[in-house]
């Protein structure tokens, strides 16, 4: 635990979040939630190595590979390994946050500036990294531990952003559970696209359109069941959708999946470095009648002078740090 506290203090000065005098419990990862839905028979088959006694492809990531139980214990509890995976997970989340906070999403991209849309963009990029981690075959045990750290830090970061939006401290835990529900549903939809529909590109493309419209553009009407909106609700949502914008977002997801899961060099990924595909070109967007829309400029308040970056503290306040000098300040830097 000391190793975790020391590593996390590198970013925020604390390893755990105190809420109402109690320490926040480690939140479940996406893989753990998926395992909860397995039947007793499926769980028994996984423990026995699958239906035919061979290693099951659905076996938990941490149990795959050829490491002995002693090696796994060492990886799990040694100070050096704990510190390293926390640093890598922090780097992954920083990369996801930076990409999701690019001002082009909210200016030219016309994505609304609210908590849920931003959460959806961060979730999208965290899911890409999660997918790369669970596809690791060289050291799946370490990848599983990094994935746990990534989601743990992700929930802490989510809580900090909730405070920034003014959520009362006494309601943080209640609201966090709600955020986790729709965040995991968002991730499950990506899993469906790239598991069940992986070899069905046309169906996958259509499902990605629905996914992005619902989770990123927030076009599913309030009060309607997510899986069965009324005819009028569907018509109202379609009238709000810009299909040109939607197509560009879909192709971004497709390109980013290929990039992170298949193309990014192993060494970059192991070091916690992420080279994202660039954002879609949102210039010359067309409305649904084929007419070009007016350009929406980037908000100058979103642009920081190089090499400054923005981060969030545990109390929900943003601070700024210089990536070259490593100095931080509460005051927004000016060019």
Coordinates of C-alpha atoms in Angstrom, one line a residue:
X1 CA 0.0 0.0 0.0
X2 CA 2.9 2.4 0.7
X3 CA 4.1 1.8 -2.9
X4 CA 0.7 2.8 -4.2
X5 CA 0.5 5.9 -2.1
X6 CA 4.0 7.0 -3.2
X7 CA 3.3 6.5 -6.8
X8 CA 0.0 8.3 -6.8
X9 CA 1.4 11.2 -4.9
X10 CA 3.4 11.9 -8.0
X11 CA 0.2 13.2 -9.5
X12 CA -2.3 14.2 -6.8
X13 CA -0.5 13.7 -3.5
X14 CA -2.8 10.9 -2.2
X15 CA -3.4 7.3 -3.0
X16 CA -6.9 6.9 -1.8
X17 CA -10.1 9.0 -1.8
X18 CA -11.7 9.8 1.6
X19 CA -15.4 10.2 1.4
X20 CA -17.4 10.9 4.5
X21 CA -14.6 9.6 6.7
X22 CA -14.3 6.2 4.9
X23 CA -11.8 5.0 2.4
X24 CA -13.2 4.5 -1.1
X25 CA -13.3 0.8 -2.0
X26 CA -11.6 -0.4 -5.2
X27 CA -14.1 -0.2 -8.0
X28 CA -14.8 -3.2 -10.3
X29 CA -13.1 -3.4 -13.7
X30 CA -15.0 -4.0 -16.9
X31 CA -13.6 -7.6 -17.0
X32 CA -14.8 -8.3 -13.5
X33 CA -18.3 -7.1 -14.2
X34 CA -18.5 -9.3 -17.3
X35 CA -17.5 -12.3 -15.2
X36 CA -20.3 -11.6 -12.7
X37 CA -22.8 -12.4 -15.4
X38 CA -21.4 -15.8 -16.1
X39 CA -23.5 -18.8 -15.1
X40 CA -22.3 -21.3 -12.4
X41 CA -21.7 -23.8 -15.2
X42 CA -19.6 -21.3 -17.2
X43 CA -17.6 -20.4 -14.2
X44 CA -16.9 -24.0 -13.4
X45 CA -15.8 -24.6 -17.0
X46 CA -13.4 -21.7 -16.8
X47 CA -11.9 -23.0 -13.6
X48 CA -11.5 -26.5 -15.2
X49 CA -9.9 -25.0 -18.4
X50 CA -13.0 -24.9 -20.6
X51 CA -15.6 -27.4 -21.7
X52 CA -13.0 -29.8 -23.2
X53 CA -10.4 -29.4 -20.5
X54 CA -8.2 -27.0 -22.6
X55 CA -7.4 -23.4 -21.7
X56 CA -10.6 -21.4 -22.1
X57 CA -10.3 -18.2 -24.2
X58 CA -12.6 -16.6 -21.6
X59 CA -10.3 -17.5 -18.8
X60 CA -9.5 -14.4 -16.6
X61 CA -6.7 -12.4 -18.0
X62 CA -4.7 -12.6 -14.8
X63 CA -4.7 -16.4 -15.0
X64 CA -3.5 -16.7 -18.6
X65 CA 0.1 -17.2 -19.6
X66 CA 2.7 -19.6 -18.2
X67 CA 3.8 -17.7 -15.0
X68 CA 3.9 -19.7 -11.8
X69 CA 1.8 -18.7 -8.8
X70 CA 5.0 -17.5 -7.1
X71 CA 5.8 -15.2 -10.0
X72 CA 2.3 -13.8 -10.0
X73 CA 2.5 -13.1 -6.3
X74 CA 5.8 -11.3 -6.8
X75 CA 4.3 -9.2 -9.7
X76 CA 1.3 -8.4 -7.5
X77 CA 2.9 -7.4 -4.3
X78 CA 6.5 -6.3 -4.9
X79 CA 7.1 -2.6 -4.4
X80 CA 8.9 -2.2 -7.8
X81 CA 6.1 -3.9 -9.8
X82 CA 3.4 -2.0 -8.0
X83 CA 5.0 1.3 -8.6
X84 CA 5.7 0.6 -12.2
X85 CA 2.1 -0.5 -13.1
X86 CA 0.7 2.5 -11.2
X87 CA 2.9 4.8 -13.2
X88 CA 1.9 3.1 -16.5
X89 CA -1.8 3.2 -15.6
X90 CA -1.5 6.9 -14.7
X91 CA 0.2 7.6 -18.0
X92 CA -2.6 5.7 -19.9
X93 CA -5.3 7.8 -18.1
X94 CA -3.4 11.0 -18.7
X95 CA -3.2 10.1 -22.4
X96 CA -7.0 9.3 -22.5
X97 CA -7.9 12.5 -20.7
X98 CA -5.7 14.6 -23.0
X99 CA -7.2 13.2 -26.2
X100 CA -10.8 13.4 -24.8
X101 CA -10.2 17.1 -23.8
X102 CA -9.0 18.3 -27.1
X103 CA -10.8 21.5 -27.8
X104 CA -11.6 20.4 -31.3
X105 CA -14.3 18.0 -30.0
X106 CA -16.3 20.9 -28.5
X107 CA -15.6 23.6 -31.1
X108 CA -15.6 22.3 -34.7
X109 CA -16.8 18.8 -33.5
X110 CA -20.0 20.4 -32.0
X111 CA -20.0 18.0 -29.0
X112 CA -21.8 19.5 -26.0
X113 CA -19.8 20.8 -23.0
X114 CA -21.3 18.8 -20.2
X115 CA -20.2 16.1 -17.8
X116 CA -21.7 13.2 -19.5
X117 CA -20.4 14.0 -23.0
X118 CA -16.9 14.5 -21.6
X119 CA -17.2 11.2 -19.6
X120 CA -18.2 9.4 -22.8
X121 CA -15.1 10.7 -24.6
X122 CA -12.8 9.7 -21.8
X123 CA -14.6 6.3 -21.6
X124 CA -14.1 5.7 -25.3
X125 CA -10.3 6.2 -25.0
X126 CA -10.0 4.2 -21.8
X127 CA -11.9 1.4 -23.6
X128 CA -9.3 1.3 -26.4
X129 CA -6.5 0.9 -23.8
X130 CA -8.5 -1.7 -21.9
X131 CA -9.0 -3.7 -25.2
X132 CA -5.3 -3.5 -25.8
X133 CA -4.5 -4.7 -22.3
X134 CA -6.8 -7.7 -22.5
X135 CA -5.4 -8.7 -25.8
X136 CA -1.9 -9.0 -24.3
X137 CA -0.5 -12.4 -24.8
X138 CA 3.2 -11.9 -23.7
X139 CA 2.4 -11.0 -20.1
X140 CA -1.3 -11.2 -19.5
X141 CA -0.9 -11.2 -15.7
X142 CA 0.8 -7.9 -15.6
X143 CA -1.6 -6.5 -18.2
X144 CA -4.5 -7.5 -15.9
X145 CA -3.0 -5.7 -12.9
X146 CA -2.4 -2.6 -15.0
X147 CA -6.0 -2.7 -16.2
X148 CA -7.2 -2.9 -12.5
X149 CA -5.1 0.2 -11.7
X150 CA -6.3 2.0 -14.8
X151 CA -10.0 1.6 -13.8
X152 CA -9.3 2.4 -10.2
X153 CA -7.6 5.7 -11.2
X154 CA -10.3 6.3 -13.8
X155 CA -13.0 6.3 -11.1
X156 CA -11.0 8.6 -8.8
X157 CA -10.6 11.0 -11.7
X158 CA -14.3 10.7 -12.5
X159 CA -15.1 11.6 -8.8
X160 CA -12.8 14.7 -9.0
X161 CA -14.6 15.9 -12.2
X162 CA -18.0 15.4 -10.5
X163 CA -16.8 17.7 -7.7
X164 CA -15.8 20.2 -10.4
X165 CA -19.4 20.2 -11.7
X166 CA -20.6 21.0 -8.2
X167 CA -21.9 17.6 -7.0
X168 CA -22.4 17.7 -3.2
X169 CA -19.9 15.7 -1.3
X170 CA -22.6 13.7 0.4
X171 CA -24.0 12.6 -3.0
X172 CA -20.7 11.7 -4.6
X173 CA -20.9 8.0 -4.0
X174 CA -24.6 7.8 -5.1
X175 CA -23.9 9.7 -8.3
X176 CA -20.7 7.7 -8.9
X177 CA -22.7 4.5 -9.0
X178 CA -25.0 6.0 -11.6
X179 CA -22.0 7.2 -13.7
X180 CA -20.5 3.7 -13.5
X181 CA -23.7 2.1 -14.7
X182 CA -23.8 4.1 -18.0
X183 CA -20.0 4.1 -18.4
X184 CA -20.0 0.3 -18.3
X185 CA -23.0 0.1 -20.6
X186 CA -21.0 2.3 -23.0
X187 CA -18.1 -0.1 -22.8
X188 CA -20.3 -3.2 -23.3
X189 CA -21.6 -1.6 -26.5
X190 CA -18.1 -1.3 -27.8
X191 CA -17.4 -4.9 -26.8
X192 CA -20.5 -6.0 -28.8
X193 CA -19.3 -4.1 -31.9
X194 CA -15.8 -5.6 -31.8
X195 CA -16.7 -9.1 -30.6
X196 CA -20.1 -10.1 -32.0
X197 CA -19.9 -7.9 -35.0
X198 CA -16.1 -8.0 -35.7
X199 CA -16.6 -9.9 -38.9
X200 CA -19.7 -8.0 -39.9
X201 CA -18.5 -4.6 -40.9
X202 CA -21.8 -3.2 -42.2
X203 CA -23.7 -4.2 -39.0
X204 CA -20.8 -3.0 -36.9
X205 CA -20.8 0.4 -38.6
X206 CA -24.5 0.8 -38.0
X207 CA -24.2 -0.2 -34.4
X208 CA -21.4 2.3 -33.9
X209 CA -23.6 5.0 -35.3
X210 CA -26.3 4.1 -32.7
X211 CA -23.7 3.9 -29.9
X212 CA -22.1 7.3 -30.6
X213 CA -25.5 9.0 -31.1
X214 CA -26.6 7.6 -27.7
X215 CA -23.5 7.8 -25.5
X216 CA -21.5 10.7 -27.0
X217 CA -24.0 12.9 -28.7
X218 CA -26.7 12.1 -26.0
X219 CA -29.5 11.9 -28.5
X220 CA -31.5 9.2 -26.7
X221 CA -34.5 11.1 -25.3
X222 CA -34.9 11.3 -21.5
X223 CA -37.7 9.2 -20.1
X224 CA -37.7 6.7 -22.9
X225 CA -36.3 3.1 -22.6
X226 CA -32.9 3.0 -24.2
X227 CA -33.8 -0.1 -26.2
X228 CA -37.3 0.8 -27.2
X229 CA -38.0 4.5 -27.8
X230 CA -41.3 5.6 -29.1
X231 CA -41.8 6.4 -32.8
X232 CA -42.0 10.1 -32.0
X233 CA -38.9 9.9 -29.8
X234 CA -37.0 8.2 -32.7
X235 CA -38.2 10.9 -35.1
X236 CA -37.2 13.7 -32.7
X237 CA -33.7 12.2 -32.2
X238 CA -33.2 11.7 -36.0
X239 CA -34.0 15.4 -36.5
X240 CA -31.2 16.4 -34.2
X241 CA -28.6 14.0 -35.6
X242 CA -26.1 15.4 -38.0
X243 CA -25.3 12.4 -40.1
X244 CA -22.1 13.8 -41.5
X245 CA -20.8 14.5 -38.0
X246 CA -21.9 11.0 -36.9
X247 CA -20.1 9.3 -39.8
X248 CA -16.8 11.1 -39.1
X249 CA -17.0 10.0 -35.4
X250 CA -17.7 6.4 -36.5
X251 CA -14.6 6.3 -38.7
X252 CA -12.5 7.8 -35.9
X253 CA -13.5 4.9 -33.6
X254 CA -12.7 2.4 -36.4
X255 CA -9.3 3.9 -37.0
X256 CA -8.5 4.3 -33.4
X257 CA -9.4 0.7 -32.6
X258 CA -7.0 -0.5 -35.4
X259 CA -4.3 1.8 -34.1
X260 CA -4.4 1.0 -30.4
X261 CA -5.3 -2.7 -30.5
X262 CA -3.2 -3.7 -33.5
X263 CA -0.8 -1.1 -34.7
X264 CA 0.8 0.7 -31.7
X265 CA 4.4 -0.6 -31.1
X266 CA 4.7 -3.0 -28.2
X267 CA 7.5 -0.9 -26.5
X268 CA 5.4 2.3 -26.6
X269 CA 2.5 0.5 -25.0
X270 CA 4.7 -1.1 -22.3
X271 CA 6.2 2.3 -21.4
X272 CA 2.7 3.8 -21.0
X273 CA 3.1 5.9 -24.1
X274 CA 0.1 6.3 -26.5
X275 CA 0.2 7.6 -30.0
X276 CA -3.4 8.4 -30.9
X277 CA -4.9 8.7 -34.3
X278 CA -5.6 12.4 -34.9
X279 CA -9.2 13.7 -34.4
X280 CA -11.6 13.7 -37.3
X281 CA -11.5 16.7 -39.7
X282 CA -14.7 18.5 -38.8
X283 CA -14.3 21.2 -41.4
X284 CA -16.9 21.7 -44.1
X285 CA -19.6 19.7 -42.2
X286 CA -22.8 19.2 -44.1
X287 CA -26.3 19.3 -42.7
X288 CA -28.7 16.5 -43.5
X289 CA -29.9 18.4 -46.7
X290 CA -26.3 18.6 -48.0
X291 CA -25.7 22.3 -47.2
X292 CA -22.4 23.2 -45.7
X293 CA -22.6 24.4 -42.1
X294 CA -20.9 27.5 -40.7
X295 CA -17.5 26.7 -39.1
X296 CA -17.4 26.6 -35.3
X297 CA -14.1 28.0 -34.0
X298 CA -12.1 26.5 -31.2
X299 CA -12.7 28.4 -27.9
X300 CA -9.6 30.3 -27.1
X301 CA -10.1 29.6 -23.4
X302 CA -9.5 25.9 -24.2
X303 CA -6.0 26.5 -25.7
X304 CA -3.0 26.6 -23.4
X305 CA 0.4 27.8 -24.4
X306 CA 3.1 25.2 -25.0
X307 CA 4.2 23.3 -22.9
X308 CA 1.4 23.7 -20.3
X309 CA -1.2 21.1 -19.5
X310 CA -4.3 21.1 -17.3
X311 CA -5.0 18.5 -14.6
X312 CA -7.5 18.1 -11.8
X313 CA -7.0 17.9 -8.1
X314 CA -8.9 15.8 -5.6
X315 CA -11.2 18.7 -4.6
X316 CA -12.3 19.2 -8.2
X317 CA -10.2 22.3 -8.9
X318 CA -8.1 22.5 -12.1
X319 CA -4.4 23.3 -11.9
X320 CA -1.8 23.8 -14.6
X321 CA 1.6 22.2 -14.9
X322 CA 4.6 22.7 -17.2
X323 CA 5.6 19.5 -18.9
X324 CA 9.2 20.7 -19.3
X325 CA 10.0 22.3 -16.0
X326 CA 7.5 20.1 -14.0
X327 CA 6.3 23.2 -12.1
X328 CA 2.6 23.6 -11.3
X329 CA 0.3 26.5 -10.6
X330 CA -3.3 27.3 -9.9
X331 CA -3.2 30.3 -12.1
X332 CA -3.9 29.9 -15.8
X333 CA -0.7 30.5 -17.7
X334 CA -0.6 33.1 -20.5
X335 CA 1.4 33.1 -23.6

